[in-house]
């Protein structure tokens, strides 16, 4: 079945064209580079993996409960709408929310792939070009994996959210070479990491847990790359130039906080847009979710040197200023450990199965004799 047959609502257009601005930059300096960035590039090469082999696609997924997360996370839970729903309706709602979430992950990964390619083209430093090339491969793999999960296991897709599309467009249209870093590596990838982590840590289903853990292992490197590159560059900017970047961050954060709530899902269940917005706004889970979405962004923004008074006031308004003191390095180390532990557990289980098969074959041979 084609992708377009699986969309709940057909996209406005089959292709979205974003006019590109800015220069392609060549560097003739091939033997210089920042040691930390080149080390990250080496790690990016060493950590390449094949989604067809590393992920166990034979694992079944229940279409009526693909993630196995608590129903309390659903916006309609505890409302009169929920009370009126049959168990079949509730299963369909779970499926739609999973389709919506993973569709936004998929669209975001395509955007990340395009932004990584744009960075290769526009960034002036060869070490950054090297690393961005590995990231483009990572993002292609992530888009492939999310697409496969949606096609084969969920069998439903949602179009790109308007706010996500708007932020992607703003990021790609800007002619300044650092803006794809800021828009993608810091804002969109930061939001994605937080969302991935919440599902990874609450799902009871092994397949989505594998997918999210392995993707997060890659994404942690991408955020580290953005931090390194932008921290060095933003030290050189004037106060006015830094304020421009801070305004971009403020607008992007408000946009994503207020609009990434799955209103489209509720509309597909016959709930009007305004009521859907109100339900999303007052959902206790979504209030917590919106705050946790910034757990990766706020400390990163502070780390790269965008911490002016206006930006801090915006984060106070959002109730997330204290997240600026979070330890990003610790969070990324945990992402790495979780993925490696999943690999270890899976390989040990497979080894036990092989040992059992050999023992059974030996025992069978003795019986036959």
CSV table of C-alpha atoms in Angstrom, one decimal:
chain,number,residue,atom,x,y,z
A,1,UNK,CA,0.0,0.0,0.0
A,2,UNK,CA,1.4,3.4,-0.9
A,3,UNK,CA,2.1,6.1,1.6
A,4,UNK,CA,-0.7,8.4,0.3
A,5,UNK,CA,-3.2,5.6,0.9
A,6,UNK,CA,-2.2,5.5,4.6
A,7,UNK,CA,-2.6,9.2,5.3
A,8,UNK,CA,-5.6,10.2,7.4
A,9,UNK,CA,-5.8,13.4,5.5
A,10,UNK,CA,-4.0,13.9,2.2
A,11,UNK,CA,-1.1,16.4,2.3
A,12,UNK,CA,-1.9,19.7,0.7
A,13,UNK,CA,0.7,19.0,-2.0
A,14,UNK,CA,2.8,15.9,-2.9
A,15,UNK,CA,6.0,17.9,-2.8
A,16,UNK,CA,6.9,20.9,-0.6
A,17,UNK,CA,9.4,23.2,-2.2
A,18,UNK,CA,11.4,25.5,0.0
A,19,UNK,CA,13.4,28.1,-1.9
A,20,UNK,CA,17.0,27.9,-0.9
A,21,UNK,CA,19.1,31.0,-0.1
A,22,UNK,CA,22.7,31.4,0.9
A,23,UNK,CA,26.1,30.4,-0.5
A,24,UNK,CA,27.8,27.1,-0.9
A,25,UNK,CA,31.2,27.4,0.7
A,26,UNK,CA,34.4,25.5,-0.3
A,27,UNK,CA,37.3,25.2,2.0
A,28,UNK,CA,40.8,24.5,0.7
A,29,UNK,CA,42.2,23.7,4.1
A,30,UNK,CA,42.1,19.9,4.4
A,31,UNK,CA,44.5,19.3,7.2
A,32,UNK,CA,43.1,21.4,10.0
A,33,UNK,CA,40.2,20.8,12.4
A,34,UNK,CA,39.0,21.0,15.9
A,35,UNK,CA,40.1,18.0,17.8
A,36,UNK,CA,36.7,17.5,19.6
A,37,UNK,CA,34.8,17.8,16.4
A,38,UNK,CA,37.0,15.4,14.5
A,39,UNK,CA,36.6,13.0,17.3
A,40,UNK,CA,32.9,13.3,17.0
A,41,UNK,CA,33.2,12.7,13.3
A,42,UNK,CA,35.2,9.5,13.9
A,43,UNK,CA,32.5,8.4,16.4
A,44,UNK,CA,29.9,9.1,13.8
A,45,UNK,CA,31.7,6.8,11.3
A,46,UNK,CA,32.2,4.1,13.9
A,47,UNK,CA,28.6,4.1,15.1
A,48,UNK,CA,26.9,3.6,11.7
A,49,UNK,CA,24.4,0.8,11.7
A,50,UNK,CA,21.8,-0.9,9.5
A,51,UNK,CA,18.2,-0.5,10.6
A,52,UNK,CA,17.2,-3.7,8.8
A,53,UNK,CA,19.7,-5.8,10.9
A,54,UNK,CA,20.0,-4.0,14.3
A,55,UNK,CA,16.2,-3.7,14.8
A,56,UNK,CA,14.1,-6.9,15.3
A,57,UNK,CA,11.3,-6.3,12.8
A,58,UNK,CA,9.8,-9.7,13.5
A,59,UNK,CA,8.4,-8.3,16.8
A,60,UNK,CA,4.6,-7.9,16.7
A,61,UNK,CA,2.8,-4.6,17.4
A,62,UNK,CA,-0.8,-4.5,18.5
A,63,UNK,CA,-2.6,-2.0,16.2
A,64,UNK,CA,-5.0,-1.1,19.0
A,65,UNK,CA,-2.2,-0.3,21.5
A,66,UNK,CA,1.1,0.1,19.5
A,67,UNK,CA,3.1,1.6,22.4
A,68,UNK,CA,1.5,0.2,25.5
A,69,UNK,CA,1.8,3.5,27.3
A,70,UNK,CA,-0.7,4.4,30.0
A,71,UNK,CA,-4.1,5.7,28.8
A,72,UNK,CA,-3.7,8.6,31.2
A,73,UNK,CA,-1.3,10.1,28.5
A,74,UNK,CA,-4.2,10.4,26.1
A,75,UNK,CA,-5.8,13.9,26.0
A,76,UNK,CA,-9.4,12.4,26.1
A,77,UNK,CA,-8.7,10.2,29.1
A,78,UNK,CA,-11.0,11.1,32.0
A,79,UNK,CA,-13.3,13.3,29.9
A,80,UNK,CA,-16.9,12.7,28.9
A,81,UNK,CA,-15.7,11.8,25.5
A,82,UNK,CA,-13.6,9.0,26.9
A,83,UNK,CA,-16.5,7.6,28.9
A,84,UNK,CA,-18.6,7.4,25.8
A,85,UNK,CA,-16.0,5.5,23.8
A,86,UNK,CA,-16.1,1.7,23.3
A,87,UNK,CA,-13.0,-0.3,23.8
A,88,UNK,CA,-12.7,-0.5,20.0
A,89,UNK,CA,-12.9,3.3,19.8
A,90,UNK,CA,-10.2,3.7,22.4
A,91,UNK,CA,-8.0,1.3,20.5
A,92,UNK,CA,-8.5,3.4,17.4
A,93,UNK,CA,-7.6,6.5,19.4
A,94,UNK,CA,-4.3,4.9,20.6
A,95,UNK,CA,-3.5,4.0,17.1
A,96,UNK,CA,-4.1,7.5,15.8
A,97,UNK,CA,-2.0,9.1,18.5
A,98,UNK,CA,0.9,6.7,17.7
A,99,UNK,CA,0.5,7.5,14.0
A,100,UNK,CA,0.5,11.2,14.7
A,101,UNK,CA,3.5,11.1,16.9
A,102,UNK,CA,5.6,8.9,14.7
A,103,UNK,CA,4.6,10.7,11.6
A,104,UNK,CA,5.9,14.0,13.1
A,105,UNK,CA,9.1,12.1,14.0
A,106,UNK,CA,9.3,10.9,10.3
A,107,UNK,CA,8.7,14.3,8.8
A,108,UNK,CA,11.2,15.9,11.2
A,109,UNK,CA,13.9,13.3,10.3
A,110,UNK,CA,13.4,14.2,6.6
A,111,UNK,CA,13.9,17.8,7.6
A,112,UNK,CA,17.0,16.9,9.6
A,113,UNK,CA,18.4,15.1,6.6
A,114,UNK,CA,17.9,18.1,4.4
A,115,UNK,CA,19.3,20.5,7.0
A,116,UNK,CA,22.4,18.3,7.5
A,117,UNK,CA,22.9,18.4,3.7
A,118,UNK,CA,22.5,22.2,3.8
A,119,UNK,CA,25.1,22.4,6.5
A,120,UNK,CA,27.6,20.4,4.4
A,121,UNK,CA,27.0,22.9,1.7
A,122,UNK,CA,27.2,26.1,3.6
A,123,UNK,CA,29.3,25.7,6.7
A,124,UNK,CA,32.8,27.2,6.1
A,125,UNK,CA,34.9,24.6,8.2
A,126,UNK,CA,35.9,21.3,6.7
A,127,UNK,CA,35.6,19.5,10.1
A,128,UNK,CA,32.0,20.5,10.3
A,129,UNK,CA,31.4,19.4,6.7
A,130,UNK,CA,32.8,16.0,7.5
A,131,UNK,CA,30.6,15.5,10.5
A,132,UNK,CA,27.4,16.8,8.8
A,133,UNK,CA,27.9,14.3,6.1
A,134,UNK,CA,27.7,11.5,8.6
A,135,UNK,CA,24.7,13.1,10.1
A,136,UNK,CA,22.9,13.2,6.8
A,137,UNK,CA,23.3,9.4,6.6
A,138,UNK,CA,22.0,9.0,10.2
A,139,UNK,CA,18.9,11.1,9.4
A,140,UNK,CA,18.3,9.0,6.3
A,141,UNK,CA,18.4,5.9,8.4
A,142,UNK,CA,16.0,7.4,10.9
A,143,UNK,CA,13.5,8.4,8.3
A,144,UNK,CA,13.7,4.9,6.8
A,145,UNK,CA,13.0,3.3,10.1
A,146,UNK,CA,10.1,5.5,11.2
A,147,UNK,CA,8.6,5.1,7.7
A,148,UNK,CA,8.9,1.4,8.0
A,149,UNK,CA,7.3,1.3,11.4
A,150,UNK,CA,4.4,3.4,10.3
A,151,UNK,CA,3.9,1.5,7.0
A,152,UNK,CA,4.2,-2.1,8.4
A,153,UNK,CA,3.2,-1.9,12.0
A,154,UNK,CA,0.8,1.0,12.4
A,155,UNK,CA,-0.5,1.3,8.8
A,156,UNK,CA,-1.4,4.9,9.2
A,157,UNK,CA,0.3,8.3,8.7
A,158,UNK,CA,-0.5,11.9,9.5
A,159,UNK,CA,0.6,14.9,7.4
A,160,UNK,CA,3.3,17.2,8.8
A,161,UNK,CA,2.1,19.5,11.6
A,162,UNK,CA,1.7,23.1,10.5
A,163,UNK,CA,4.0,24.4,13.3
A,164,UNK,CA,6.7,21.8,12.6
A,165,UNK,CA,6.5,22.7,8.9
A,166,UNK,CA,6.7,26.4,9.7
A,167,UNK,CA,9.8,26.0,11.8
A,168,UNK,CA,11.5,23.8,9.1
A,169,UNK,CA,10.7,26.4,6.5
A,170,UNK,CA,12.1,29.3,8.6
A,171,UNK,CA,15.2,27.2,9.3
A,172,UNK,CA,15.8,26.4,5.6
A,173,UNK,CA,15.0,29.8,4.1
A,174,UNK,CA,17.5,31.7,6.3
A,175,UNK,CA,20.7,32.5,4.3
A,176,UNK,CA,23.0,32.5,7.4
A,177,UNK,CA,24.9,29.3,7.6
A,178,UNK,CA,24.4,28.8,11.4
A,179,UNK,CA,20.6,28.9,11.2
A,180,UNK,CA,20.2,25.2,10.1
A,181,UNK,CA,22.3,24.3,13.2
A,182,UNK,CA,20.2,26.5,15.5
A,183,UNK,CA,16.8,25.5,14.0
A,184,UNK,CA,17.5,21.9,13.6
A,185,UNK,CA,20.3,20.7,15.9
A,186,UNK,CA,19.1,22.8,18.9
A,187,UNK,CA,15.3,23.4,18.5
A,188,UNK,CA,13.8,20.6,16.4
A,189,UNK,CA,16.3,17.8,17.4
A,190,UNK,CA,16.2,19.0,21.0
A,191,UNK,CA,12.4,18.7,21.1
A,192,UNK,CA,12.5,15.4,19.3
A,193,UNK,CA,15.0,13.9,21.8
A,194,UNK,CA,12.8,14.8,24.7
A,195,UNK,CA,9.7,13.3,23.0
A,196,UNK,CA,11.6,10.2,22.0
A,197,UNK,CA,12.9,9.8,25.5
A,198,UNK,CA,9.4,10.0,27.1
A,199,UNK,CA,8.1,7.3,24.9
A,200,UNK,CA,11.2,5.2,25.1
A,201,UNK,CA,11.0,5.2,28.9
A,202,UNK,CA,7.3,4.5,29.1
A,203,UNK,CA,6.5,2.1,26.3
A,204,UNK,CA,6.1,-1.5,27.2
A,205,UNK,CA,6.5,-2.7,23.6
A,206,UNK,CA,10.0,-3.9,22.6
A,207,UNK,CA,9.9,-2.7,18.9
A,208,UNK,CA,9.2,1.0,19.5
A,209,UNK,CA,11.6,0.9,22.4
A,210,UNK,CA,14.4,-0.4,20.2
A,211,UNK,CA,13.7,2.1,17.5
A,212,UNK,CA,13.7,5.1,19.8
A,213,UNK,CA,16.7,4.0,21.8
A,214,UNK,CA,18.9,3.5,18.8
A,215,UNK,CA,17.7,6.7,17.1
A,216,UNK,CA,18.4,8.6,20.3
A,217,UNK,CA,21.9,7.2,20.4
A,218,UNK,CA,22.6,9.0,17.1
A,219,UNK,CA,20.7,12.1,18.0
A,220,UNK,CA,22.7,12.7,21.1
A,221,UNK,CA,25.8,13.1,18.8
A,222,UNK,CA,24.0,15.5,16.6
A,223,UNK,CA,23.1,17.8,19.5
A,224,UNK,CA,26.7,17.6,20.7
A,225,UNK,CA,27.8,18.7,17.2
A,226,UNK,CA,25.5,21.7,17.2
A,227,UNK,CA,26.7,22.7,20.6
A,228,UNK,CA,30.4,22.5,19.6
A,229,UNK,CA,30.0,24.4,16.4
A,230,UNK,CA,27.6,27.1,17.6
A,231,UNK,CA,29.4,27.7,21.0
A,232,UNK,CA,32.6,28.6,19.1
A,233,UNK,CA,30.8,30.8,16.5
A,234,UNK,CA,28.5,32.7,18.8
A,235,UNK,CA,31.4,33.9,20.9
A,236,UNK,CA,32.4,36.0,17.8
A,237,UNK,CA,28.9,37.6,17.3
A,238,UNK,CA,27.9,41.1,18.3
A,239,UNK,CA,25.2,41.6,20.9
A,240,UNK,CA,22.8,42.6,18.1
A,241,UNK,CA,23.5,39.4,16.2
A,242,UNK,CA,23.1,37.2,19.3
A,243,UNK,CA,19.7,39.0,20.0
A,244,UNK,CA,18.5,38.0,16.5
A,245,UNK,CA,19.3,34.4,17.2
A,246,UNK,CA,17.6,34.6,20.6
A,247,UNK,CA,14.4,36.0,19.0
A,248,UNK,CA,14.4,33.0,16.6
A,249,UNK,CA,14.7,30.6,19.5
A,250,UNK,CA,11.9,32.4,21.4
A,251,UNK,CA,9.5,32.3,18.5
A,252,UNK,CA,10.4,28.7,17.7
A,253,UNK,CA,9.9,27.5,21.3
A,254,UNK,CA,6.5,29.2,21.7
A,255,UNK,CA,5.4,27.8,18.3
A,256,UNK,CA,6.3,24.2,19.2
A,257,UNK,CA,5.1,24.4,22.8
A,258,UNK,CA,1.6,25.7,21.8
A,259,UNK,CA,1.0,23.7,18.7
A,260,UNK,CA,2.5,20.2,19.1
A,261,UNK,CA,-0.4,18.7,21.0
A,262,UNK,CA,-2.1,16.4,18.5
A,263,UNK,CA,-5.2,18.5,17.9
A,264,UNK,CA,-5.4,16.9,14.5
A,265,UNK,CA,-6.1,13.5,16.1
A,266,UNK,CA,-9.1,14.8,18.1
A,267,UNK,CA,-10.5,16.5,15.0
A,268,UNK,CA,-10.5,13.1,13.3
A,269,UNK,CA,-12.7,11.8,16.2
A,270,UNK,CA,-15.4,14.5,15.6
A,271,UNK,CA,-14.2,17.0,18.1
A,272,UNK,CA,-14.2,20.6,17.0
A,273,UNK,CA,-10.9,22.4,16.7
A,274,UNK,CA,-11.5,24.9,19.5
A,275,UNK,CA,-12.7,22.2,21.9
A,276,UNK,CA,-9.7,20.1,20.9
A,277,UNK,CA,-7.4,23.0,21.7
A,278,UNK,CA,-9.0,23.5,25.0
A,279,UNK,CA,-8.8,19.9,25.9
A,280,UNK,CA,-5.1,19.8,25.0
A,281,UNK,CA,-4.4,23.0,26.9
A,282,UNK,CA,-5.9,21.6,30.1
A,283,UNK,CA,-4.6,18.1,29.9
A,284,UNK,CA,-2.4,17.4,32.9
A,285,UNK,CA,-0.2,15.0,30.9
A,286,UNK,CA,0.3,17.5,28.1
A,287,UNK,CA,1.2,20.2,30.5
A,288,UNK,CA,3.9,18.0,31.9
A,289,UNK,CA,4.9,16.9,28.4
A,290,UNK,CA,5.2,20.5,27.2
A,291,UNK,CA,7.5,21.3,30.0
A,292,UNK,CA,9.7,18.2,29.5
A,293,UNK,CA,9.9,18.9,25.8
A,294,UNK,CA,12.4,21.7,26.8
A,295,UNK,CA,14.6,19.5,28.9
A,296,UNK,CA,17.1,19.2,26.1
A,297,UNK,CA,16.7,22.6,24.5
A,298,UNK,CA,17.1,25.0,27.5
A,299,UNK,CA,20.5,23.8,28.7
A,300,UNK,CA,21.7,23.6,25.1
A,301,UNK,CA,20.7,27.2,24.4
A,302,UNK,CA,22.4,28.3,27.6
A,303,UNK,CA,25.5,26.4,26.7
A,304,UNK,CA,26.0,27.9,23.3
A,305,UNK,CA,25.8,31.4,24.7
A,306,UNK,CA,22.3,32.5,23.9
A,307,UNK,CA,21.1,33.5,27.4
A,308,UNK,CA,20.0,37.2,27.1
A,309,UNK,CA,17.5,38.8,29.4
A,310,UNK,CA,14.6,38.5,26.9
A,311,UNK,CA,15.2,34.8,26.3
A,312,UNK,CA,15.4,34.1,30.1
A,313,UNK,CA,12.1,35.9,30.6
A,314,UNK,CA,10.5,33.8,27.9
A,315,UNK,CA,11.7,30.7,29.6
A,316,UNK,CA,10.3,32.0,32.9
A,317,UNK,CA,7.0,32.5,31.2
A,318,UNK,CA,7.1,28.9,30.0
A,319,UNK,CA,8.1,27.6,33.4
A,320,UNK,CA,11.3,26.0,32.1
A,321,UNK,CA,14.1,28.4,33.1
A,322,UNK,CA,15.4,26.0,35.8
A,323,UNK,CA,16.1,23.4,33.1
A,324,UNK,CA,19.0,25.6,32.0
A,325,UNK,CA,21.1,23.9,34.8
A,326,UNK,CA,20.4,20.4,33.5
A,327,UNK,CA,23.4,18.2,32.7
A,328,UNK,CA,23.2,17.6,29.0
A,329,UNK,CA,26.4,15.4,28.9
A,330,UNK,CA,24.8,13.1,31.5
A,331,UNK,CA,21.6,12.9,29.6
A,332,UNK,CA,23.5,11.9,26.4
A,333,UNK,CA,25.6,9.4,28.2
A,334,UNK,CA,22.4,7.8,29.5
A,335,UNK,CA,21.0,7.6,25.9
A,336,UNK,CA,24.2,5.8,24.9
A,337,UNK,CA,24.0,3.4,27.8
A,338,UNK,CA,20.4,2.5,27.2
A,339,UNK,CA,21.0,1.7,23.5
A,340,UNK,CA,24.0,-0.4,24.3
A,341,UNK,CA,22.2,-2.3,27.1
A,342,UNK,CA,19.4,-3.2,24.6
A,343,UNK,CA,22.0,-4.6,22.3
A,344,UNK,CA,23.6,-6.6,25.1
A,345,UNK,CA,20.2,-8.0,26.3
A,346,UNK,CA,19.2,-9.0,22.8
A,347,UNK,CA,22.5,-10.7,22.0
A,348,UNK,CA,22.4,-12.6,25.3
A,349,UNK,CA,18.9,-13.8,24.6
A,350,UNK,CA,19.8,-14.9,21.1
A,351,UNK,CA,22.8,-16.8,22.5
A,352,UNK,CA,20.7,-18.6,25.1
A,353,UNK,CA,18.3,-19.6,22.3
A,354,UNK,CA,21.2,-21.0,20.3
A,355,UNK,CA,22.6,-22.9,23.2
A,356,UNK,CA,19.1,-24.4,23.9
A,357,UNK,CA,18.7,-25.4,20.3
A,358,UNK,CA,22.1,-27.1,20.3
A,359,UNK,CA,21.3,-28.9,23.6
A,360,UNK,CA,18.0,-30.0,22.2
A,361,UNK,CA,19.6,-31.3,19.0
A,362,UNK,CA,22.2,-33.3,21.0
A,363,UNK,CA,19.5,-34.7,23.2
A,364,UNK,CA,17.4,-35.7,20.2
A,365,UNK,CA,20.4,-37.3,18.6
A,366,UNK,CA,21.0,-39.4,21.7
A,367,UNK,CA,17.4,-40.5,21.7
A,368,UNK,CA,17.5,-41.5,18.1
A,369,UNK,CA,20.6,-43.6,18.7
